[in-house]
Short mmCIF file of C-alpha atoms in Angstrom, two decimals:
data_model
loop_
_atom_site.label_atom_id
_atom_site.label_comp_id
_atom_site.label_asym_id
_atom_site.label_seq_id
_atom_site.Cartn_x
_atom_site.Cartn_y
_atom_site.Cartn_z
CA MET A 30 -118.97 -65.66 161.15
CA ASN A 31 -122.12 -66.99 159.53
CA THR A 32 -125.03 -65.16 161.18
CA SER A 33 -127.64 -67.48 159.66
CA THR A 34 -126.50 -70.41 161.79
CA SER A 35 -129.01 -71.17 164.52
CA PRO A 36 -127.72 -71.78 168.06
CA THR A 37 -128.87 -75.40 167.88
CA ASP A 38 -126.74 -75.92 164.75
CA ARG A 39 -123.80 -73.88 166.01
CA TYR A 40 -123.30 -75.54 169.39
CA HIS A 41 -122.69 -79.28 169.56
CA PRO A 42 -123.12 -80.92 172.98
CA LEU A 43 -120.35 -83.09 174.33
CA ASN A 44 -121.40 -86.74 174.57
CA SER A 45 -119.72 -87.02 177.96
CA THR A 46 -122.17 -84.55 179.50
CA ALA A 47 -124.31 -86.08 182.23
CA GLY A 48 -128.01 -85.29 182.41
CA ASP A 49 -130.60 -84.21 179.89
CA THR A 50 -129.43 -80.63 179.37
CA PRO A 51 -125.83 -80.37 178.16
CA ALA A 52 -123.78 -77.75 179.97
CA LEU A 53 -120.63 -78.16 177.87
CA LEU A 54 -120.84 -77.39 174.18
CA ILE A 55 -118.50 -77.23 171.20
CA ASP A 56 -118.72 -74.07 169.09
CA THR A 57 -118.86 -75.58 165.59
CA LEU A 58 -117.87 -72.20 164.14
CA ALA A 59 -114.60 -72.11 166.07
CA SER A 60 -111.54 -72.33 163.88
CA PRO A 61 -110.50 -75.86 162.92
CA GLN A 62 -107.10 -75.08 164.48
CA ALA A 63 -108.71 -74.22 167.84
CA LEU A 64 -110.86 -77.37 167.71
CA LEU A 65 -107.85 -79.55 166.86
CA GLU A 66 -105.79 -77.99 169.67
CA ALA A 67 -108.59 -78.67 172.18
CA ALA A 68 -108.89 -82.27 170.95
CA GLN A 69 -105.13 -82.76 171.09
CA GLN A 70 -104.99 -81.37 174.63
CA ARG A 71 -107.59 -83.87 175.86
CA ILE A 72 -106.19 -86.85 174.00
CA ARG A 73 -102.65 -86.02 175.18
CA ALA A 74 -103.86 -85.77 178.80
CA ALA A 75 -105.55 -89.19 178.50
CA SER A 76 -102.43 -90.65 176.91
CA ASP A 77 -100.22 -89.21 179.66
CA LEU A 78 -102.52 -90.64 182.32
CA LEU A 79 -102.43 -94.06 180.67
CA GLU A 80 -98.64 -93.90 180.47
CA THR A 81 -98.49 -93.08 184.19
CA LEU A 82 -100.78 -95.99 184.99
CA TYR A 83 -98.66 -98.31 182.87
CA CYS A 84 -95.63 -97.38 184.98
CA LEU A 85 -97.43 -97.90 188.29
CA SER A 86 -98.56 -101.04 190.03
CA PHE A 87 -102.25 -101.34 190.84
CA ASN A 88 -101.12 -102.88 194.12
CA GLN A 89 -100.19 -99.32 195.11
CA ALA A 90 -103.67 -97.97 194.32
CA ASP A 91 -106.80 -98.00 196.41
CA CYS A 92 -109.66 -99.92 194.74
CA LYS A 93 -111.87 -96.84 194.89
CA ASP A 94 -109.34 -94.98 192.70
CA ILE A 95 -109.86 -97.22 189.67
CA PRO A 96 -113.39 -95.94 188.82
CA HIS A 97 -112.12 -92.36 189.24
CA ILE A 98 -109.27 -93.01 186.81
CA VAL A 99 -111.56 -94.73 184.31
CA ASN A 100 -114.03 -91.83 184.51
CA ALA A 101 -111.27 -89.28 183.86
CA LEU A 102 -110.01 -91.29 180.89
CA TYR A 103 -113.55 -91.58 179.52
CA LEU A 104 -114.21 -87.85 179.77
CA LEU A 105 -110.92 -86.91 178.14
CA THR A 106 -111.16 -89.37 175.25
CA GLN A 107 -114.88 -88.78 174.61
CA ASP A 108 -114.44 -85.00 174.56
CA GLY A 109 -111.42 -85.33 172.24
CA SER A 110 -113.42 -87.62 169.96
CA ASP A 111 -116.36 -85.18 169.90
CA LEU A 112 -114.01 -82.33 168.97
CA LEU A 113 -112.44 -84.37 166.17
CA GLN A 114 -115.91 -85.25 164.87
CA VAL A 115 -116.79 -81.54 164.59
CA VAL A 116 -113.53 -80.87 162.73
CA GLN A 117 -114.28 -83.75 160.37
CA GLN A 118 -117.77 -82.38 159.69
CA ARG A 119 -116.33 -78.91 159.06
CA MET A 120 -113.79 -80.27 156.59
CA ALA A 121 -116.52 -82.18 154.72
CA GLN A 122 -118.49 -78.99 154.11
#
């Protein structure tokens, strides 16, 4: 591990974090494999949710459920995208 990396350079905040102070961070020094697995997990979960929605009828859903579903999809895809961005930056170094 590179000990000269400052905490502000090492930890990348997730863009999906609400508020001014991010509570969820990506460790940019984590192995690329671990970062890719975390990204894949989130993107797969979003994809599975979309596939489920494709198979269902929105007539069966309550209108208040739609914003909840959209929020979950946003969080999963944004977090996966943030993780992939860190991997891309690591590979460019």
